[in-house]
N, CA and C atoms as an extended XYZ file, in Angstrom:
429
Properties=species:S:1:pos:R:3:atomname:S:1:resname:S:1:resid:I:1 pbc="F F F"
N         1.123       -1.011        0.192 N   MET     1
C         0.176       -0.021        0.327 CA  MET     1
C         0.598        1.335       -0.451 C   MET     1
N         0.455        2.468       -1.046 N   THR     2
C         1.459        3.510       -0.651 CA  THR     2
C         0.461        4.250       -0.108 C   THR     2
N         1.385        4.819        0.975 N   ALA     3
C         1.381        5.943        1.793 CA  ALA     3
C         1.584        7.266        1.692 C   ALA     3
N         0.821        8.298        1.865 N   ILE     4
C         1.238        9.492        1.117 CA  ILE     4
C         2.066       10.076        2.729 C   ILE     4
N         2.899       10.458        2.687 N   LEU     5
C         3.560       11.006        4.042 CA  LEU     5
C         3.101       12.803        3.778 C   LEU     5
N         3.460       13.223        3.030 N   GLY     6
C         3.397       14.845        3.711 CA  GLY     6
C         3.984       15.576        3.024 C   GLY     6
N         4.525       17.209        2.880 N   ARG     7
C         4.567       17.790        2.441 CA  ARG     7
C         6.324       17.689        3.157 C   ARG     7
N         7.735       18.041        2.317 N   PRO     8
C         8.923       17.687        3.410 CA  PRO     8
C         9.231       19.353        3.822 C   PRO     8
N         9.158       19.335        4.793 N   ARG     9
C         9.485       20.542        5.428 CA  ARG     9
C        11.111       21.388        5.126 C   ARG     9
N        11.146       22.516        4.301 N   PRO    10
C        12.613       22.965        3.782 CA  PRO    10
C        13.964       22.936        5.294 C   PRO    10
N        14.525       22.659        4.722 N   SER    11
C        16.330       22.618        5.749 CA  SER    11
C        16.674       23.398        5.626 C   SER    11
N        17.588       23.750        6.103 N   SER    12
C        19.327       24.511        5.834 CA  SER    12
C        20.164       23.716        5.490 C   SER    12
N        20.255       22.990        6.243 N   VAL    13
C        20.929       21.465        6.176 CA  VAL    13
C        22.079       21.446        5.681 C   VAL    13
N        23.474       21.515        5.181 N   LEU    14
C        24.590       21.703        3.822 CA  LEU    14
C        25.199       19.445        4.622 C   LEU    14
N        25.179       19.995        2.868 N   VAL    15
C        25.793       17.216        3.543 CA  VAL    15
C        27.120       17.778        2.620 C   VAL    15
N        28.524       17.572        3.037 N   ARG    16
C        29.856       17.817        2.227 CA  ARG    16
C        29.175       16.789        1.129 C   ARG    16
N        30.045       17.170        0.147 N   MET    17
C        30.044       16.449       -1.323 CA  MET    17
C        31.362       16.262       -1.637 C   MET    17
N        31.826       15.029       -1.812 N   ILE    18
C        33.012       14.985       -2.620 CA  ILE    18
C        32.510       15.481       -4.489 C   ILE    18
N        33.743       15.853       -4.966 N   GLU    19
C        33.144       16.593       -6.178 CA  GLU    19
C        33.993       15.801       -7.115 C   GLU    19
N        33.761       13.720       -7.203 N   ALA    20
C        34.265       13.543       -7.290 CA  ALA    20
C        34.050       12.075       -7.745 C   ALA    20
N        33.854       11.557       -9.348 N   ARG    21
C        32.887       10.547       -9.472 CA  ARG    21
C        33.827        8.885       -8.941 C   ARG    21
N        32.935        8.621       -7.538 N   VAL    22
C        33.346        6.897       -7.446 CA  VAL    22
C        33.721        6.008       -8.795 C   VAL    22
N        34.562        5.031       -8.921 N   SER    23
C        34.771        4.131       -9.775 CA  SER    23
C        33.715        2.769       -9.207 C   SER    23
N        33.342        2.427       -9.851 N   ALA    24
C        31.840        1.413       -9.574 CA  ALA    24
C        32.993        0.171      -10.410 C   ALA    24
N        34.580        0.354      -10.400 N   GLY    25
C        35.644       -0.745      -11.112 CA  GLY    25
C        36.936       -0.488      -10.076 C   GLY    25
N        38.003       -0.004      -11.062 N   PHE    26
C        38.910       -0.268      -10.515 CA  PHE    26
C        39.613        1.026      -10.322 C   PHE    26
N        39.823        1.691       -8.865 N   PRO    27
C        40.222        3.552       -8.531 CA  PRO    27
C        40.750        4.082       -9.188 C   PRO    27
N        41.292        4.561       -9.145 N   SER    28
C        42.320        5.099      -10.453 CA  SER    28
C        42.977        6.282       -8.609 C   SER    28
N        43.734        5.932       -8.736 N   PRO    29
C        45.479        6.269       -7.709 CA  PRO    29
C        45.235        8.441       -8.201 C   PRO    29
N        44.904        8.479       -9.488 N   ALA    30
C        45.337        9.978      -10.059 CA  ALA    30
C        44.075       10.804       -9.699 C   ALA    30
N        43.107       10.061       -9.604 N   ASP    31
C        41.750       11.287       -9.618 CA  ASP    31
C        41.974       11.890       -8.522 C   ASP    31
N        41.934       13.149       -8.136 N   ASP    32
C        41.545       14.453       -7.270 CA  ASP    32
C        40.165       14.871       -7.163 C   ASP    32
N        40.148       15.240       -5.505 N   TYR    33
C        38.634       15.122       -5.915 CA  TYR    33
C        38.299       16.631       -4.836 C   TYR    33
N        37.686       17.660       -5.020 N   ALA    34
C        37.270       18.492       -4.248 CA  ALA    34
C        35.844       18.871       -3.910 C   ALA    34
N        35.567       19.100       -1.869 N   GLU    35
C        35.250       18.583       -1.213 CA  GLU    35
C        34.458       20.059       -1.793 C   GLU    35
N        32.669       20.115       -1.768 N   THR    36
C        31.689       21.234       -1.538 CA  THR    36
C        30.881       20.859       -0.960 C   THR    36
N        29.308       21.106       -0.438 N   TYR    37
C        28.184       21.482        0.405 CA  TYR    37
C        27.130       21.360       -1.209 C   TYR    37
N        26.645       20.434        0.160 N   LEU    38
C        25.153       20.391       -1.201 CA  LEU    38
C        23.680       20.508       -0.477 C   LEU    38
N        22.965       21.038       -1.021 N   SER    39
C        21.412       20.545        0.120 CA  SER    39
C        20.694       19.790       -0.568 C   SER    39
N        20.918       18.829        0.197 N   LEU    40
C        19.512       17.318       -0.430 CA  LEU    40
C        18.046       18.681       -0.182 C   LEU    40
N        18.064       19.611        0.494 N   ASP    41
C        16.568       19.813       -0.423 CA  ASP    41
C        16.731       20.076       -2.287 C   ASP    41
N        17.642       20.987       -2.717 N   GLU    42
C        17.814       21.585       -3.661 CA  GLU    42
C        18.412       20.086       -4.794 C   GLU    42
N        18.502       19.194       -4.428 N   LEU    43
C        19.148       18.363       -4.833 CA  LEU    43
C        17.951       17.761       -5.484 C   LEU    43
N        16.608       17.770       -4.736 N   VAL    44
C        15.834       16.744       -4.823 CA  VAL    44
C        14.559       17.146       -5.395 C   VAL    44
N        14.861       18.916       -5.580 N   ASN    45
C        13.457       20.118       -5.486 CA  ASN    45
C        12.109       20.288       -3.917 C   ASN    45
N        12.618       19.100       -3.151 N   VAL    46
C        11.445       19.406       -1.900 CA  VAL    46
C        10.951       20.968       -1.385 C   VAL    46
N        11.843       21.824       -2.108 N   ARG    47
C        11.389       22.786       -1.581 CA  ARG    47
C         9.953       23.624       -2.330 C   ARG    47
N         9.706       23.021       -3.355 N   ALA    48
C         8.860       23.753       -4.863 CA  ALA    48
C         7.507       23.186       -3.596 C   ALA    48
N         6.179       23.466       -3.954 N   PRO    49
C         4.869       23.905       -2.809 CA  PRO    49
C         4.721       22.483       -3.526 C   PRO    49
N         5.038       22.087       -4.722 N   SER    50
C         4.095       20.917       -5.634 CA  SER    50
C         4.405       19.513       -5.113 C   SER    50
N         5.240       19.431       -4.413 N   VAL    51
C         6.283       18.451       -3.741 CA  VAL    51
C         5.538       17.789       -2.803 C   VAL    51
N         5.701       16.810       -3.098 N   TYR    52
C         5.324       15.789       -1.486 CA  TYR    52
C         6.163       14.538       -1.223 C   TYR    52
N         5.746       13.884       -0.111 N   LEU    53
C         6.776       12.501        0.195 CA  LEU    53
C         5.635       11.186        0.686 C   LEU    53
N         6.257       10.286       -0.736 N   VAL    54
C         5.416        9.223       -0.082 CA  VAL    54
C         5.777        7.856        0.200 C   VAL    54
N         5.317        6.596        0.834 N   ARG    55
C         6.045        5.967        0.832 CA  ARG    55
C         5.475        5.023        0.484 C   ARG    55
N         6.604        4.050       -0.176 N   ALA    56
C         6.423        3.033       -1.244 CA  ALA    56
C         5.480        2.065       -0.301 C   ALA    56
N         4.987        1.132       -1.030 N   GLY    57
C         4.675        0.198       -0.031 CA  GLY    57
C         4.158       -1.553       -0.663 C   GLY    57
N         5.234       -2.574       -1.510 N   GLY    58
C         4.652       -3.612       -1.667 CA  GLY    58
C         6.334       -3.627       -2.402 C   GLY    58
N         6.009       -4.642       -3.396 N   ASP    59
C         7.031       -4.691       -4.480 CA  ASP    59
C         6.970       -4.580       -6.243 C   ASP    59
N         5.848       -4.524       -6.244 N   SER    60
C         5.379       -4.099       -7.876 CA  SER    60
C         6.274       -3.262       -8.739 C   SER    60
N         7.254       -2.800       -7.676 N   LEU    61
C         8.037       -1.861       -8.669 CA  LEU    61
C        10.003       -2.050       -8.568 C   LEU    61
N         9.584       -3.390       -8.442 N   THR    62
C        11.105       -3.605       -8.064 CA  THR    62
C        12.275       -3.403       -9.381 C   THR    62
N        11.825       -3.848      -10.196 N   GLU    63
C        12.606       -3.543      -11.384 CA  GLU    63
C        12.728       -2.282      -11.546 C   GLU    63
N        12.488       -1.458      -11.217 N   VAL    64
C        12.903        0.147      -11.586 CA  VAL    64
C        13.431        0.692      -10.563 C   VAL    64
N        13.453       -0.162       -9.288 N   GLY    65
C        14.510       -0.183       -7.949 CA  GLY    65
C        13.919        0.932       -7.510 C   GLY    65
N        12.123        0.528       -7.172 N   ILE    66
C        11.931        0.899       -6.278 CA  ILE    66
C        10.839       -0.365       -4.927 C   ILE    66
N        11.565       -0.377       -3.551 N   PHE    67
C        11.376       -1.531       -2.941 CA  PHE    67
C        10.064       -0.925       -1.723 C   PHE    67
N         9.909       -1.945       -1.677 N   ASP    68
C         8.748       -1.882        0.033 CA  ASP    68
C         9.414       -0.245        1.429 C   ASP    68
N         8.583        0.462        1.786 N   GLY    69
C         9.143        1.284        2.471 CA  GLY    69
C         9.916        2.579        1.760 C   GLY    69
N        10.472        1.799       -0.035 N   ASP    70
C        11.442        3.526       -0.133 CA  ASP    70
C        10.524        4.992       -0.041 C   ASP    70
N        11.037        6.002        0.409 N   VAL    71
C        10.465        7.434        0.393 CA  VAL    71
C        10.123        7.705       -1.696 C   VAL    71
N        10.044        8.160       -1.106 N   LEU    72
C         9.084        8.628       -2.745 CA  LEU    72
C         9.518        9.994       -3.078 C   LEU    72
N         9.806       11.287       -3.937 N   VAL    73
C         9.866       12.494       -3.985 CA  VAL    73
C         8.199       12.090       -4.778 C   VAL    73
N         7.929       12.648       -4.813 N   VAL    74
C         6.202       12.996       -6.426 CA  VAL    74
C         6.182       14.548       -6.077 C   VAL    74
N         6.495       14.947       -7.624 N   ASP    75
C         5.724       16.276       -8.182 CA  ASP    75
C         4.756       16.491       -8.360 C   ASP    75
N         3.800       17.024       -7.362 N   ARG    76
C         1.999       16.931       -8.415 CA  ARG    76
C         1.778       17.764       -9.551 C   ARG    76
N         2.640       19.031       -9.423 N   ALA    77
C         2.909       19.333      -10.830 CA  ALA    77
C         3.212       19.534      -11.606 C   ALA    77
N         3.803       17.558      -12.337 N   ALA    78
C         4.400       17.659      -13.293 CA  ALA    78
C         3.353       17.237      -13.889 C   ALA    78
N         3.666       16.957      -15.234 N   VAL    79
C         3.280       16.702      -16.199 CA  VAL    79
C         3.190       14.650      -16.719 C   VAL    79
N         2.513       14.063      -16.185 N   ALA    80
C         3.136       12.050      -16.493 CA  ALA    80
C         3.083       12.253      -17.909 C   ALA    80
N         4.276       11.645      -18.037 N   ASN    81
C         5.040       10.892      -20.097 CA  ASN    81
C         4.864        9.694      -19.822 C   ASN    81
N         4.650        9.189      -20.495 N   GLN    82
C         4.281        7.458      -20.923 CA  GLN    82
C         5.710        7.415      -20.489 C   GLN    82
N         5.939        6.071      -19.292 N   GLY    83
C         7.114        5.484      -18.820 CA  GLY    83
C         7.105        6.292      -17.551 C   GLY    83
N         6.329        7.110      -17.354 N   ASP    84
C         6.833        8.052      -15.766 CA  ASP    84
C         6.630        6.838      -14.776 C   ASP    84
N         6.762        7.028      -13.283 N   VAL    85
C         6.051        6.094      -12.825 CA  VAL    85
C         5.603        6.993      -11.991 C   VAL    85
N         4.301        6.845      -11.730 N   VAL    86
C         3.261        8.102      -11.106 CA  VAL    86
C         2.732        6.974      -10.004 C   VAL    86
N         1.878        8.171       -9.274 N   ILE    87
C         0.992        7.465       -8.019 CA  ILE    87
C        -0.329        8.104       -8.618 C   ILE    87
N        -1.057        6.929       -8.578 N   ALA    88
C        -2.748        7.339       -9.447 CA  ALA    88
C        -3.458        7.173       -8.037 C   ALA    88
N        -5.027        7.447       -8.736 N   LEU    89
C        -5.803        7.351       -7.622 CA  LEU    89
C        -6.509        6.907       -8.841 C   LEU    89
N        -7.116        5.137       -8.137 N   ILE    90
C        -8.060        4.694       -8.990 CA  ILE    90
C        -9.038        3.868       -7.701 C   ILE    90
N       -10.468        4.119       -8.005 N   ALA    91
C       -11.535        3.715       -7.048 CA  ALA    91
C       -11.148        4.467       -5.632 C   ALA    91
N       -10.517        5.949       -4.922 N   GLY    92
C       -10.453        5.665       -3.495 CA  GLY    92
C        -9.073        5.057       -3.529 C   GLY    92
N        -8.287        4.353       -4.583 N   GLU    93
C        -6.635        4.332       -2.921 CA  GLU    93
C        -5.526        4.361       -4.535 C   GLU    93
N        -4.653        4.449       -3.562 N   PHE    94
C        -3.890        4.951       -4.270 CA  PHE    94
C        -3.140        3.921       -4.584 C   PHE    94
N        -1.955        4.206       -5.892 N   THR    95
C        -1.252        3.079       -6.871 CA  THR    95
C         0.369        3.351       -7.076 C   THR    95
N         1.282        3.489       -7.274 N   ALA    96
C         2.575        3.731       -8.228 CA  ALA    96
C         2.620        2.740       -8.835 C   ALA    96
N         2.317        2.876       -9.974 N   LYS    97
C         2.890        2.173      -11.376 CA  LYS    97
C         3.364        2.725      -12.220 C   LYS    97
N         3.777        2.041      -13.204 N   VAL    98
C         4.583        3.006      -14.688 CA  VAL    98
C         3.320        3.015      -15.668 C   VAL    98
N         3.181        4.207      -15.807 N   LEU    99
C         1.969        4.971      -16.670 CA  LEU    99
C         2.298        4.364      -18.014 C   LEU    99
N         1.345        3.524      -18.664 N   THR   100
C         1.640        3.239      -20.130 CA  THR   100
C        -0.263        3.325      -20.997 C   THR   100
N         0.505        3.445      -22.041 N   TYR   101
C        -0.908        4.006      -23.119 CA  TYR   101
C        -1.203        2.770      -24.109 C   TYR   101
N        -2.094        1.587      -24.466 N   ASP   102
C        -2.933        0.614      -24.644 CA  ASP   102
C        -3.157        0.891      -26.490 C   ASP   102
N        -3.467        0.016      -27.397 N   ALA   103
C        -3.285        0.640      -28.404 CA  ALA   103
C        -4.127        1.739      -29.279 C   ALA   103
N        -5.348        1.312      -28.022 N   ALA   104
C        -6.756        2.391      -28.352 CA  ALA   104
C        -6.203        3.824      -27.387 C   ALA   104
N        -4.705        3.887      -27.019 N   ASP   105
C        -4.484        5.865      -26.365 CA  ASP   105
C        -5.106        5.569      -25.042 C   ASP   105
N        -6.059        4.512      -24.389 N   ARG   106
C        -6.347        4.651      -22.788 CA  ARG   106
C        -4.887        3.998      -21.789 C   ARG   106
N        -5.264        4.708      -20.726 N   PRO   107
C        -4.037        4.430      -19.569 CA  PRO   107
C        -3.850        3.158      -19.549 C   PRO   107
N        -2.030        2.587      -19.043 N   VAL   108
C        -2.942        1.710      -19.095 CA  VAL   108
C        -1.449        1.699      -17.546 C   VAL   108
N        -1.618        1.111      -16.733 N   LEU   109
C        -0.558        1.447      -15.272 CA  LEU   109
C        -0.001        0.028      -14.641 C   LEU   109
N         1.270        0.091      -15.183 N   MET   110
C         2.065       -1.261      -16.193 CA  MET   110
C         2.455       -0.809      -14.071 C   MET   110
N         2.833       -2.625      -13.770 N   PRO   111
C         4.172       -3.013      -12.329 CA  PRO   111
C         5.027       -2.992      -13.052 C   PRO   111
N         6.437       -2.739      -12.534 N   ALA   112
C         7.751       -3.034      -12.777 CA  ALA   112
C         7.675       -4.615      -12.203 C   ALA   112
N         7.085       -5.897      -12.278 N   ASN   113
C         7.212       -6.706      -11.620 CA  ASN   113
C         7.110       -8.013      -11.956 C   ASN   113
N         7.434       -9.042      -12.735 N   PRO   114
C         6.368       -9.456      -13.824 CA  PRO   114
C         5.492      -10.331      -12.552 C   PRO   114
N         5.061      -10.432      -11.225 N   HIS   115
C         4.301      -11.142      -10.507 CA  HIS   115
C         2.864      -10.388      -10.325 C   HIS   115
N         2.921       -9.288      -11.195 N   TYR   116
C         1.397       -8.570      -11.067 CA  TYR   116
C         1.319       -7.867      -11.945 C   TYR   116
N        -0.133       -8.262      -12.834 N   PRO   117
C        -0.929       -7.764      -14.019 CA  PRO   117
C        -0.777       -6.759      -14.063 C   PRO   117
N        -0.944       -5.760      -15.188 N   PRO   118
C        -1.377       -4.668      -14.993 CA  PRO   118
C        -2.452       -4.264      -15.146 C   PRO   118
N        -2.867       -3.339      -14.632 N   ILE   119
C        -4.246       -2.302      -14.719 CA  ILE   119
C        -4.211       -1.647      -15.606 C   ILE   119
N        -5.527       -1.698      -15.717 N   TYR   120
C        -6.877       -1.588      -16.665 CA  TYR   120
C        -8.233       -0.855      -16.610 C   TYR   120
N        -8.629        0.132      -17.059 N   LEU   121
C        -9.264        0.938      -16.049 CA  LEU   121
C       -10.992       -0.165      -16.690 C   LEU   121
N       -11.876       -0.495      -16.052 N   GLN   122
C       -13.026       -0.418      -16.209 CA  GLN   122
C       -13.861        0.660      -17.204 C   GLN   122
N       -14.966        0.243      -17.354 N   ASP   123
C       -15.450        0.909      -18.052 CA  ASP   123
C       -16.131        1.848      -16.983 C   ASP   123
N       -16.359        3.277      -16.810 N   GLY   124
C       -17.121        4.238      -16.085 CA  GLY   124
C       -15.809        4.002      -15.009 C   GLY   124
N       -14.698        4.425      -14.670 N   GLU   125
C       -13.612        4.142      -13.783 CA  GLU   125
C       -12.708        5.104      -13.830 C   GLU   125
N       -12.824        6.017      -13.372 N   GLN   126
C       -12.161        7.282      -13.402 CA  GLN   126
C       -10.171        6.773      -12.524 C   GLN   126
N        -9.349        7.643      -13.463 N   LEU   127
C        -8.303        7.580      -12.673 CA  LEU   127
C        -7.543        9.313      -13.120 C   LEU   127
N        -7.529        9.280      -11.696 N   GLU   128
C        -6.106       10.166      -11.566 CA  GLU   128
C        -4.923       10.254      -11.076 C   GLU   128
N        -4.481       10.800      -11.821 N   ILE   129
C        -2.500       10.896      -11.919 CA  ILE   129
C        -2.406       12.452      -10.507 C   ILE   129
N        -2.407       11.610       -9.352 N   TRP   130
C        -2.154       12.660       -8.388 CA  TRP   130
C        -0.648       13.352       -8.229 C   TRP   130
N         0.458       12.564       -9.124 N   GLY   131
C         1.889       13.010       -9.110 CA  GLY   131
C         2.621       12.470      -10.001 C   GLY   131
N         3.599       12.808      -10.417 N   VAL   132
C         5.011       12.037      -11.028 CA  VAL   132
C         6.126       11.712       -9.934 C   VAL   132
N         6.408       10.172       -9.358 N   VAL   133
C         8.400       10.736       -9.319 CA  VAL   133
C         9.066       10.332       -9.560 C   VAL   133
N         9.992       11.481       -9.080 N   THR   134
C        10.430       12.681       -9.319 CA  THR   134
C        12.704       11.070       -9.110 C   THR   134
N        11.975       11.335       -7.454 N   ASP   135
C        13.156       10.901       -6.776 CA  ASP   135
C        12.709        9.978       -6.273 C   ASP   135
N        13.836        8.851       -5.989 N   ASN   136
C        13.136        8.519       -5.052 CA  ASN   136
C        14.913        7.911       -3.943 C   ASN   136
N        14.099        7.772       -2.763 N   LEU   137
C        15.442        8.118       -1.871 CA  LEU   137
C        15.616        6.701       -1.007 C   LEU   137
N        16.036        5.917       -1.378 N   HIS   138
C        16.373        4.557       -1.090 CA  HIS   138
C        17.436        3.924       -0.756 C   HIS   138
N        17.238        3.777        0.683 N   SER   139
C        18.470        3.261        1.304 CA  SER   139
C        18.715        1.933        1.403 C   SER   139
N        20.411        2.043        1.312 N   LEU   140
C        21.099        0.061        0.592 CA  LEU   140
C        21.048       -0.841        2.189 C   LEU   140
N        20.615        0.032        3.493 N   ARG   141
C        21.086       -0.949        4.676 CA  ARG   141
C        19.486       -0.700        5.054 C   ARG   141
N        18.952       -1.677        5.114 N   ARG   142
C        17.663       -2.307        5.769 CA  ARG   142
C        17.041       -2.059        7.454 C   ARG   142
N        16.845       -1.203        7.757 N   ARG   143
C        16.391       -1.001        8.860 CA  ARG   143
C        15.386       -2.461        9.566 C   ARG   143
């Protein structure tokens, strides 16, 4: 189940950032780095009035890197395009899925896990795109 956490509170905390690419292969001893500061607020644009935090529930989006308990940054003002991960409201329930369209140009909400079926709208069923997921605050250490 997807849970809306609410609007983030702006912060003035700056985090030290090493201005160098971290090698995922062999490290280079010749790499220099500079230390600067970065505002996480600015990095994920949480100061925008249209931005909310949402906690993902379930495992239907694991193939796009969204896992149960991840905190998603959602922009309600962003225009949803095909292929975007969206927060959708169907029959009063929130869900996070990938927005696609069928051959008749009707929206289809696709999971990113083969164990789940796509969501096709039924006759008379309303779909509201509540917002577009712009970032995922994903911890690599499970608590």
